[in-house]
Short mmCIF file of C-alpha atoms in Angstrom, two decimals:
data_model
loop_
_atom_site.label_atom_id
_atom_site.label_comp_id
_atom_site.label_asym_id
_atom_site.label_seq_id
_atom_site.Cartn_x
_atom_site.Cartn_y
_atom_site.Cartn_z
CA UNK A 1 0.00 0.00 0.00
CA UNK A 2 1.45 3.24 -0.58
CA UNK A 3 2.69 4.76 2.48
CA UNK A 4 1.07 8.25 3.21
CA UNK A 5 3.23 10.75 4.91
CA UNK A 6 1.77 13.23 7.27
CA UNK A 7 2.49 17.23 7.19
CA UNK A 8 5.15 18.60 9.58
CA UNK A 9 3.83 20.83 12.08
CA UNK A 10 5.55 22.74 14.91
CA UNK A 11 3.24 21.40 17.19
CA UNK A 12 4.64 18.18 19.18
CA UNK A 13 3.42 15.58 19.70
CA UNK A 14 0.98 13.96 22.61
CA UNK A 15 3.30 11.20 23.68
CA UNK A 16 6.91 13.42 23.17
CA UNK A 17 7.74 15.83 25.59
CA UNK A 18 7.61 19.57 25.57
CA UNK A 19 10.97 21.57 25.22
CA UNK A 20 11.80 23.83 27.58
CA UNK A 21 11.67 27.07 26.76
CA UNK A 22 14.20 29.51 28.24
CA UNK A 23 12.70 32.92 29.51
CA UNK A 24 14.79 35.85 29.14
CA UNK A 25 16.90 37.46 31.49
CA UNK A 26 15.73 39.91 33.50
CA UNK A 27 18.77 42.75 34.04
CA UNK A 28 17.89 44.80 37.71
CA UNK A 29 16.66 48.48 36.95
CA UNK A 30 19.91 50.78 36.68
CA UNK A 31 20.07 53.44 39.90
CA UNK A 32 20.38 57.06 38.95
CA UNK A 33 23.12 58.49 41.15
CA UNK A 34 23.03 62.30 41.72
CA UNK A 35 25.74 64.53 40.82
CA UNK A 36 28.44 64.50 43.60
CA UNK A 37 27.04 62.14 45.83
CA UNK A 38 27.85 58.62 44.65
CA UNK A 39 25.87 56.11 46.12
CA UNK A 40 22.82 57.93 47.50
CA UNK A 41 19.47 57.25 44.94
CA UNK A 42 16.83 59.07 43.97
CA UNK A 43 14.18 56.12 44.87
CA UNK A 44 15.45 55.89 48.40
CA UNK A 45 14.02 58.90 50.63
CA UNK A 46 15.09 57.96 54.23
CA UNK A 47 18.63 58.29 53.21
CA UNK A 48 18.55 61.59 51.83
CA UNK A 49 15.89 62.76 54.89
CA UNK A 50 18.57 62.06 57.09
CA UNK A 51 21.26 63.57 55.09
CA UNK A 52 18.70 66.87 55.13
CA UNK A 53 18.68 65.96 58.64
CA UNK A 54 22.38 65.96 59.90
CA UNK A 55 23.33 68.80 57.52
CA UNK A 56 20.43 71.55 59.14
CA UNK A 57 21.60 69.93 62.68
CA UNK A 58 24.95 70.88 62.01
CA UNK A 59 24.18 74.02 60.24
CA UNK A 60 22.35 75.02 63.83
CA UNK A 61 25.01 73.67 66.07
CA UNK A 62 27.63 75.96 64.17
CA UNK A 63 25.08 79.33 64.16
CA UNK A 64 24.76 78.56 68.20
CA UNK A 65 28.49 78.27 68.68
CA UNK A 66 29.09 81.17 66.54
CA UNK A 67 26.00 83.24 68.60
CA UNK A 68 27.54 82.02 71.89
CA UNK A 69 31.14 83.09 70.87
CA UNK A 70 30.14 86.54 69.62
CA UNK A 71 27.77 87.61 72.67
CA UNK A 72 30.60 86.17 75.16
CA UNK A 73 33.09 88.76 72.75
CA UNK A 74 30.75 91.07 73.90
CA UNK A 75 30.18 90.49 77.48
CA UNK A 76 34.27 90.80 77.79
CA UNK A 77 34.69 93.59 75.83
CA UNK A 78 31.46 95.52 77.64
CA UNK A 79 32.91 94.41 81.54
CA UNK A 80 36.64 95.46 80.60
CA UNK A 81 35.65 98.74 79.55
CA UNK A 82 33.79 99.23 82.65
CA UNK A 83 36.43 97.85 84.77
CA UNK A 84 39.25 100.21 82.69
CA UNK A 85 36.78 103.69 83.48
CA UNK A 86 37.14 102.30 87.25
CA UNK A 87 39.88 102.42 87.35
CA UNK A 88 40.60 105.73 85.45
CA UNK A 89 37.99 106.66 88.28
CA UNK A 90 39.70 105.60 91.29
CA UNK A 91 43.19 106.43 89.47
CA UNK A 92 42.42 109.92 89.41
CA UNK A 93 40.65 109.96 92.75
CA UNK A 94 43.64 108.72 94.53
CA UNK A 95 46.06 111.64 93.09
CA UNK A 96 43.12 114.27 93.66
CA UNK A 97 42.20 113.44 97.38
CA UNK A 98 44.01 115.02 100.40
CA UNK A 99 47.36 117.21 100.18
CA UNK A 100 46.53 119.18 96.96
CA UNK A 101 44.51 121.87 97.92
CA UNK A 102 47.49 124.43 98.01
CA UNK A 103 48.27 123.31 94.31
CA UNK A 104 46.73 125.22 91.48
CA UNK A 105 44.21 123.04 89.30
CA UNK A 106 46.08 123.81 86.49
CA UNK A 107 49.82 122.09 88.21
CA UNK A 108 47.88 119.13 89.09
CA UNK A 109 48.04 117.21 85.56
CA UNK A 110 51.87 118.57 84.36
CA UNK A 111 52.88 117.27 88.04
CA UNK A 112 51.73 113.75 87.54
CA UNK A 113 53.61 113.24 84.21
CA UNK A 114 57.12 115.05 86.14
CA UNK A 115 57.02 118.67 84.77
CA UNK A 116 56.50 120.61 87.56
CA UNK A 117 58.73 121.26 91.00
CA UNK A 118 58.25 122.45 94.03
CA UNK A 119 55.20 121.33 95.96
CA UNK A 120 53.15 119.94 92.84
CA UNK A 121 55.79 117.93 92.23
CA UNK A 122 56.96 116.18 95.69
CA UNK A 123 53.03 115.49 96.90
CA UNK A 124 51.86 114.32 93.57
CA UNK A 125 54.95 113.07 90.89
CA UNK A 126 57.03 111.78 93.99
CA UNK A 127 54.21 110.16 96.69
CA UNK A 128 50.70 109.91 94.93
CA UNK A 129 51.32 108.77 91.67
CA UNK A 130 53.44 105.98 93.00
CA UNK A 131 51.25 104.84 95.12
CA UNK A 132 48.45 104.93 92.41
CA UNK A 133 50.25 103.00 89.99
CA UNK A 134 51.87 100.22 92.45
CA UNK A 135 48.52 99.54 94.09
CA UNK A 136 46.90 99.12 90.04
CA UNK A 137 50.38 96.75 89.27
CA UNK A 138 50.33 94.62 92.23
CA UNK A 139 46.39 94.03 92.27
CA UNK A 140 46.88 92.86 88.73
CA UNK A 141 50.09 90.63 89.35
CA UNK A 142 48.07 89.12 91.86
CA UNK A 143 44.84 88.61 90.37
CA UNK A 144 46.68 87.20 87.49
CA UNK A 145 48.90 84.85 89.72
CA UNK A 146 45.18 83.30 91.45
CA UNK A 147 43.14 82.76 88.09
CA UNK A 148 46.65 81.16 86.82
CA UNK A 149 46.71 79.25 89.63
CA UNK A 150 42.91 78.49 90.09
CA UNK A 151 42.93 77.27 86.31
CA UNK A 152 45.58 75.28 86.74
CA UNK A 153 44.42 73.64 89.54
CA UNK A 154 40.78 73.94 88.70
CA UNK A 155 40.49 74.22 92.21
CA UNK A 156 39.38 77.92 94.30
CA UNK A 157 41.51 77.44 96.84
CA UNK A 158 44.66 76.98 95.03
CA UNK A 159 46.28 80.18 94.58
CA UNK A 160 49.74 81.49 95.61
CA UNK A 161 48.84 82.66 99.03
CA UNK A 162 46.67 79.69 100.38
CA UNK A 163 49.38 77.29 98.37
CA UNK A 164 52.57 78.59 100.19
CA UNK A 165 54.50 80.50 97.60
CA UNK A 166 53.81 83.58 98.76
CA UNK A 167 55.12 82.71 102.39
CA UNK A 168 58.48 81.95 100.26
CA UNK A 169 58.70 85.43 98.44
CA UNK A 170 57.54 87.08 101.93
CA UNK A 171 60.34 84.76 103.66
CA UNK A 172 63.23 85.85 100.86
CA UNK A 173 62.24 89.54 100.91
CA UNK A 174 61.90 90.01 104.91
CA UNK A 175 66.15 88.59 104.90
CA UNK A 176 66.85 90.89 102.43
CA UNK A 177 64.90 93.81 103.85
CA UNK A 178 66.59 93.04 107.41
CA UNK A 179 69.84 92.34 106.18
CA UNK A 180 70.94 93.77 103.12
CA UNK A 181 68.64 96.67 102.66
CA UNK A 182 70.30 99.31 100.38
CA UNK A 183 71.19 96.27 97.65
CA UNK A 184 69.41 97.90 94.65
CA UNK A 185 66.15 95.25 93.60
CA UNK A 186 67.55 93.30 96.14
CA UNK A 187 64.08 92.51 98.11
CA UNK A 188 62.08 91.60 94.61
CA UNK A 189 65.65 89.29 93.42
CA UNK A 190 64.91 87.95 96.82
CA UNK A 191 61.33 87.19 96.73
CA UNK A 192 61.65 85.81 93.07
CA UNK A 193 64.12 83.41 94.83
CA UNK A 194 62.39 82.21 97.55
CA UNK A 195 58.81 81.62 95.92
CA UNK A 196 61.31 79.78 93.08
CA UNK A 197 62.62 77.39 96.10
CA UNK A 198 59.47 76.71 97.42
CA UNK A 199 57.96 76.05 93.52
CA UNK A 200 60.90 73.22 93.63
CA UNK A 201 60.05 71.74 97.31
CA UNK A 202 56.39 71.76 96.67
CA UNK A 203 56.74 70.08 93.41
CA UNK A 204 59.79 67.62 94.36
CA UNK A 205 57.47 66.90 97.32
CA UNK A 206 53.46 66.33 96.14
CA UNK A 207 54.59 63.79 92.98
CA UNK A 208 53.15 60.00 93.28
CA UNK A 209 54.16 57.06 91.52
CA UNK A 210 55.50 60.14 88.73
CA UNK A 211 52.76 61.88 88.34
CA UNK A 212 51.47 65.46 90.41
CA UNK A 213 49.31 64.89 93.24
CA UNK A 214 46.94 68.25 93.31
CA UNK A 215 45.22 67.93 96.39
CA UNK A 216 48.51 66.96 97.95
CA UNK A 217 50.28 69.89 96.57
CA UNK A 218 48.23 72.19 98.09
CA UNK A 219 49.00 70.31 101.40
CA UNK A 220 52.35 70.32 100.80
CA UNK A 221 52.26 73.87 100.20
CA UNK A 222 50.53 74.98 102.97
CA UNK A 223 52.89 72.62 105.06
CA UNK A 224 55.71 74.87 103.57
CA UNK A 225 53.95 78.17 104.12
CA UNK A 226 53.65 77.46 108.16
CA UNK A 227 57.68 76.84 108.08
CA UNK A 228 58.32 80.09 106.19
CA UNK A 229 55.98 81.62 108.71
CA UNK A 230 58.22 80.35 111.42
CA UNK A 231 61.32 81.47 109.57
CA UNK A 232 59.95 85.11 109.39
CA UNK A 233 59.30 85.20 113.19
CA UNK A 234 62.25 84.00 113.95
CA UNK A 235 64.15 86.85 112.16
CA UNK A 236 62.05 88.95 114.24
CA UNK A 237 64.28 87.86 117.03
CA UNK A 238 67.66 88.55 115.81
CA UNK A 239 66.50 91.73 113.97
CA UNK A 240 66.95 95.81 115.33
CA UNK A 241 64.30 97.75 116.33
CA UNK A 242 64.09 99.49 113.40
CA UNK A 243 64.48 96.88 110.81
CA UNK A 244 61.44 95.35 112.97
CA UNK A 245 59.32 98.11 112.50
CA UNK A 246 59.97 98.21 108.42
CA UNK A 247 59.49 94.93 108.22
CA UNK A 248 56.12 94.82 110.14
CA UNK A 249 55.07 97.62 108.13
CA UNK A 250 55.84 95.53 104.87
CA UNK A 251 54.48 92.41 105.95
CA UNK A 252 50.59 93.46 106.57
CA UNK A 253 50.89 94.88 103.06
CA UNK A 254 50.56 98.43 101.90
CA UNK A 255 51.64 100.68 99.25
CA UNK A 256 52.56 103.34 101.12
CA UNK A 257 56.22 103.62 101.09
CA UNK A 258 55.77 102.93 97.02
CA UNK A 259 59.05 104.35 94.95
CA UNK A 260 59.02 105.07 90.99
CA UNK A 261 61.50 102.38 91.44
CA UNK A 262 59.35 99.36 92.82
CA UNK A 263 56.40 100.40 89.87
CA UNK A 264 59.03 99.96 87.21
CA UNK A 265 59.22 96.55 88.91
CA UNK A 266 55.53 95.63 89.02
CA UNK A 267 54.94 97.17 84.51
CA UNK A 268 57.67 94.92 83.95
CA UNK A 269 56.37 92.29 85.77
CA UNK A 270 53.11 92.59 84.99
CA UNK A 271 53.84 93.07 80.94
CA UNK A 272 56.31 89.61 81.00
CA UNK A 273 54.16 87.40 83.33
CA UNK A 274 50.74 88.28 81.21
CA UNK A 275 52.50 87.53 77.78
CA UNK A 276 53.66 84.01 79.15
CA UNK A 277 50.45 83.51 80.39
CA UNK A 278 48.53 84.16 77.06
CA UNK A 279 51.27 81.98 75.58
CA UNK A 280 50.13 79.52 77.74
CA UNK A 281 46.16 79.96 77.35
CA UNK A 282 46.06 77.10 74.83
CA UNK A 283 47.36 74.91 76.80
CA UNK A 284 45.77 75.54 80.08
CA UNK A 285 42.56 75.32 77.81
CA UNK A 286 43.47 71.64 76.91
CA UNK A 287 44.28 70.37 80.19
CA UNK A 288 41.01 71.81 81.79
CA UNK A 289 39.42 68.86 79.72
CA UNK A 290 41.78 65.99 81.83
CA UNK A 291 45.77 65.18 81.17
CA UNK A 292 44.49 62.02 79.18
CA UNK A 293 42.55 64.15 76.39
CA UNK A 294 45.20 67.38 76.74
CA UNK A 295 48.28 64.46 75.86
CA UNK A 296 45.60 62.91 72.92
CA UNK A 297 45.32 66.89 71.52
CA UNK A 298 49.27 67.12 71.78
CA UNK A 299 49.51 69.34 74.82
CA UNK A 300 52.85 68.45 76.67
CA UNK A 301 50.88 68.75 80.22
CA UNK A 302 54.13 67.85 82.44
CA UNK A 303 55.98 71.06 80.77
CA UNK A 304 52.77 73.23 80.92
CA UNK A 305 51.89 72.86 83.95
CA UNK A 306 55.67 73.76 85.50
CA UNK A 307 55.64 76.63 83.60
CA UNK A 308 52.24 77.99 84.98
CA UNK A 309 53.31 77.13 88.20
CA UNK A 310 56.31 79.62 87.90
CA UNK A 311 54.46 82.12 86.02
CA UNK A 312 52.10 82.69 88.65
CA UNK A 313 54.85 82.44 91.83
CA UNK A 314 56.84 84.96 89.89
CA UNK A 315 53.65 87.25 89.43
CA UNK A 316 53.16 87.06 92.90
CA UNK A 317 56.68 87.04 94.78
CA UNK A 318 57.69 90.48 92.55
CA UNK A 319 54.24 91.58 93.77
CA UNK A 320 54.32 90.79 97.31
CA UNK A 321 58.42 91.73 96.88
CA UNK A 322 57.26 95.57 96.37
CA UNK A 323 53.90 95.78 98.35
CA UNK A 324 54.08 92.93 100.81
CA UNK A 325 51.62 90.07 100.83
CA UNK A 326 48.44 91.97 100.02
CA UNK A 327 46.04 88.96 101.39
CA UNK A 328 43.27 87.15 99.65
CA UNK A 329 43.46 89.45 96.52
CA UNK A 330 44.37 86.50 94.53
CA UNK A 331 41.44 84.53 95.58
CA UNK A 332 38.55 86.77 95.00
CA UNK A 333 39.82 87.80 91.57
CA UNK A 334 39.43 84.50 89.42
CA UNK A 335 35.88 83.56 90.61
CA UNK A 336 34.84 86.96 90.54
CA UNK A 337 36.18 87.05 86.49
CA UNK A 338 34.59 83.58 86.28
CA UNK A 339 31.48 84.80 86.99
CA UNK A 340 31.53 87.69 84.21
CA UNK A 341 33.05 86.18 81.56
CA UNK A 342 33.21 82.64 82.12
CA UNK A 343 36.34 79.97 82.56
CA UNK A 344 38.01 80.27 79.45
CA UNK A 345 38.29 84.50 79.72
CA UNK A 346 38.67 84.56 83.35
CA UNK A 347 42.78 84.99 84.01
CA UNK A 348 42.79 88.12 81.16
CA UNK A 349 39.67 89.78 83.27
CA UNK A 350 41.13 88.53 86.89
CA UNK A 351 43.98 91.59 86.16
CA UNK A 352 41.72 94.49 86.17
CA UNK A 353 39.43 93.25 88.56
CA UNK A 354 42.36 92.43 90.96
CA UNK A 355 43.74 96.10 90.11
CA UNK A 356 40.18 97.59 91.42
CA UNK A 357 40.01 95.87 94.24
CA UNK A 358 43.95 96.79 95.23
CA UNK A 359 43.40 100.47 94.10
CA UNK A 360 40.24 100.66 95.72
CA UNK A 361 41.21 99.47 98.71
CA UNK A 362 43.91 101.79 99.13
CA UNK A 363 41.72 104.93 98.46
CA UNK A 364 39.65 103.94 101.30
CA UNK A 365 42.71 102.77 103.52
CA UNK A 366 43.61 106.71 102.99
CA UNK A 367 40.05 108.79 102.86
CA UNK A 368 37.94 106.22 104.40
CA UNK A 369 35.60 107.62 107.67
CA UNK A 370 35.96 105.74 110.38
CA UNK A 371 38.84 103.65 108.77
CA UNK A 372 41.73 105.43 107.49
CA UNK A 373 44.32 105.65 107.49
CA UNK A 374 45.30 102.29 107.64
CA UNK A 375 47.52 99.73 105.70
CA UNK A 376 46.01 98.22 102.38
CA UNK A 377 46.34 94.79 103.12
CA UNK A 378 43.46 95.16 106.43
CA UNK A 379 40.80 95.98 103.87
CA UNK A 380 41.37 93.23 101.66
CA UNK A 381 41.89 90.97 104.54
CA UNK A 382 38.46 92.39 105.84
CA UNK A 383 36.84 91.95 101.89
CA UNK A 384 38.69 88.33 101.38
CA UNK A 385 38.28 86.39 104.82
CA UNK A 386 34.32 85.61 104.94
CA UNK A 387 34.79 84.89 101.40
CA UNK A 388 37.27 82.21 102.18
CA UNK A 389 35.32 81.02 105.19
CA UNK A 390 32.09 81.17 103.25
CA UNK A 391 34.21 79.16 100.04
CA UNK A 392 35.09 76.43 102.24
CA UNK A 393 31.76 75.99 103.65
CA UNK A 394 30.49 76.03 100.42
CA UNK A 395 32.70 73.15 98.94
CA UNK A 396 32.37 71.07 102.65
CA UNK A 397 28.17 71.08 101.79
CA UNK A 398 29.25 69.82 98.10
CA UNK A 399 31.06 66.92 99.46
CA UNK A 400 28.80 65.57 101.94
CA UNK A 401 25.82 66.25 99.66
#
């Protein structure tokens, strides 16, 4: 039979199998990047809500540190200004009160720059303006020697009365006053020595296990400051009469017997002691945040911290060298400039304010009812002891709180 052949069709077969078919590959959609910012989409909005985010919290955080900076530029600038017409006030009070009123007005202003003689000249050029001038230098040495300190330290207590060195510059000066008097400089190259000395013991002394010990430097140094005491009576013993009587006169403090030649001193003083310690501002800025982080932000603490400690013993031993130990000036500065301007602006501030208090101290130690005259260093003894008392009850109700 002839064999009939069916058509071909595409179609297979019931009893064959179907081919697979392959499906085609399916590529994942392309992400659009934006310009700049690789890796952050267009299709994903949480990331770039936080981006938004982080960049307006920064954005703020920068305007408030910039507002805070600027209105604390302010606050400084508005309290020195006021502090400097003080002190113009009380400068000009203290040459104008008692003893003039046999000069003419006109003498009065040629006299206190030295060109006039006679009478305007000896009460004014030779005894007021002295005076004037040592009580401003010394109040700022020493307000600049207790904010050093205090900042150091970060302690109120710590400055370089309650610490000791000033018993050392006190202790150097009184030999040299009793015993070599006519040496020129001789008292403030002996108070720079001893309150040097007694920088060495007190450091040599408070280290533990190589490191500084505050709380036991400040024992140390008051440990120190009892044994200079006892060195100063002493001399007492073995001294004249009138070397006695000088020396007593010295040690309560006052600015009485002030020469042109003991406020040369005190500018130079006062002009290399404040340079070293805005040199050292950064520093002392670091270190306020703990030795760990100052040593991590490349602050050599060891060498800063020796050098502030001399700084402010050498601002207050050529202080107390021409004035004697004016008392508690040095502690009622820093907080005081604390309080104004804050921390970080407090030792530049503590020199005026300790100037005010010294200068204004001394005009009512002269013209004071009831009071005068009496020695400088009785009023600020009078201003600074409830303070301390009222300090240490303070920080004894922090402790057991």
């Amino acid at each position: 039979m002839p064999q009939t052949h069916e058509p071909q069709t595409d179609e297979p077969r019931p009893d064959e199998p179907k081919p697979r078919q392959s499906k085609p590959r399916q590529e994942p959609p392309r992400q659009l990047h934006r310009p700049g910012t690789p890796g952050d989409t267009f299709g994903d909005p949480s990331r770039g809500t936080t981006r938004d985010t982080a960049a307006a919290l920064r954005t703020a955080t920068v305007a408030r540190l910039r507002g805070a900076h600027r209105a604390g530029v302010r606050r400084a600038t508005l309290v020195t200004c006021v502090l400097v017409l003080m002190l113009l006030a009380l400068l000009v009070t203290s040459v104008l009160l008692g003893g003039v009123r046999r000069i003419p007005a006109g003498d009065i202003l040629p006299a206190a720059f030295g060109l006039r003689t006679g009478l305007a000249d000896y009460v004014i050029f030779r005894i007021r303006m002295p005076r004037a001038l040592a009580a401003l230098l010394a109040g700022g040495l020493f307000g600049l020697a207790g904010a050093l300190y205090q900042r150091l330290l970060r302690n109120p207590l710590a400055t370089p009365d309650i610490v000791g060195f000033g018993g050392g510059a006190g202790a150097g000066a009184t030999t040299m006053l009793l015993f070599a008097p006519a040496v020129p400089f001789g008292a403030s190259l002996a108070g720079l020595g001893g309150a040097f000395a007694l920088v060495a013991m007190v450091l040599a002394l408070s280290r533990r296990r190589g490191t500084m010990d505050t709380y036991r430097l400040i024992l140390v140094g008051i440990g120190l400051s009892g044994v200079c005491t006892a060195y100063v009576n002493y001399l007492f013993t073995v001294a004249g009469q009138h070397g006695i009587a000088q020396v007593m006169r010295w040690l309560v403090g006052s600015v009485n017997d002030a020469t042109w030649e003991g406020v040369s001193t005190l500018a130079g003083a006062l002009a290399v002691c404040g340079l070293c310690a805005a040199l050292l501002g950064r520093s002392l800025g670091s270190m306020a945040l703990g030795d760990q982080l100052a040593q991590g932000l490349g602050t050599r603490v060891g060498g800063a911290r020796i050098a502030a400690l001399l700084v402010g013993a050498a601002a207050a031993a050529l202080a107390t060298s021409v004035t004697g130990p004016i008392g508690f000036v040095s502690l009622i500065s820093g907080p005081i400039a604390v309080r104004l301007v804050g921390a970080d602006r407090s030792i530049a501030l503590a020199v005026p304010i300790g100037a005010v208090i010294v200068l204004g101290a001394d005009v009512l130690a002269q013209h004071g009812p009831l009071i005068s005259p009496v020695p400088t260093g009785v009023l600020t003894a009078l201003l600074g002891a409830p303070y301390f008392v009222w300090l240490i009850l303070r920080r004894r109700q922090g402790a057991t709180a």
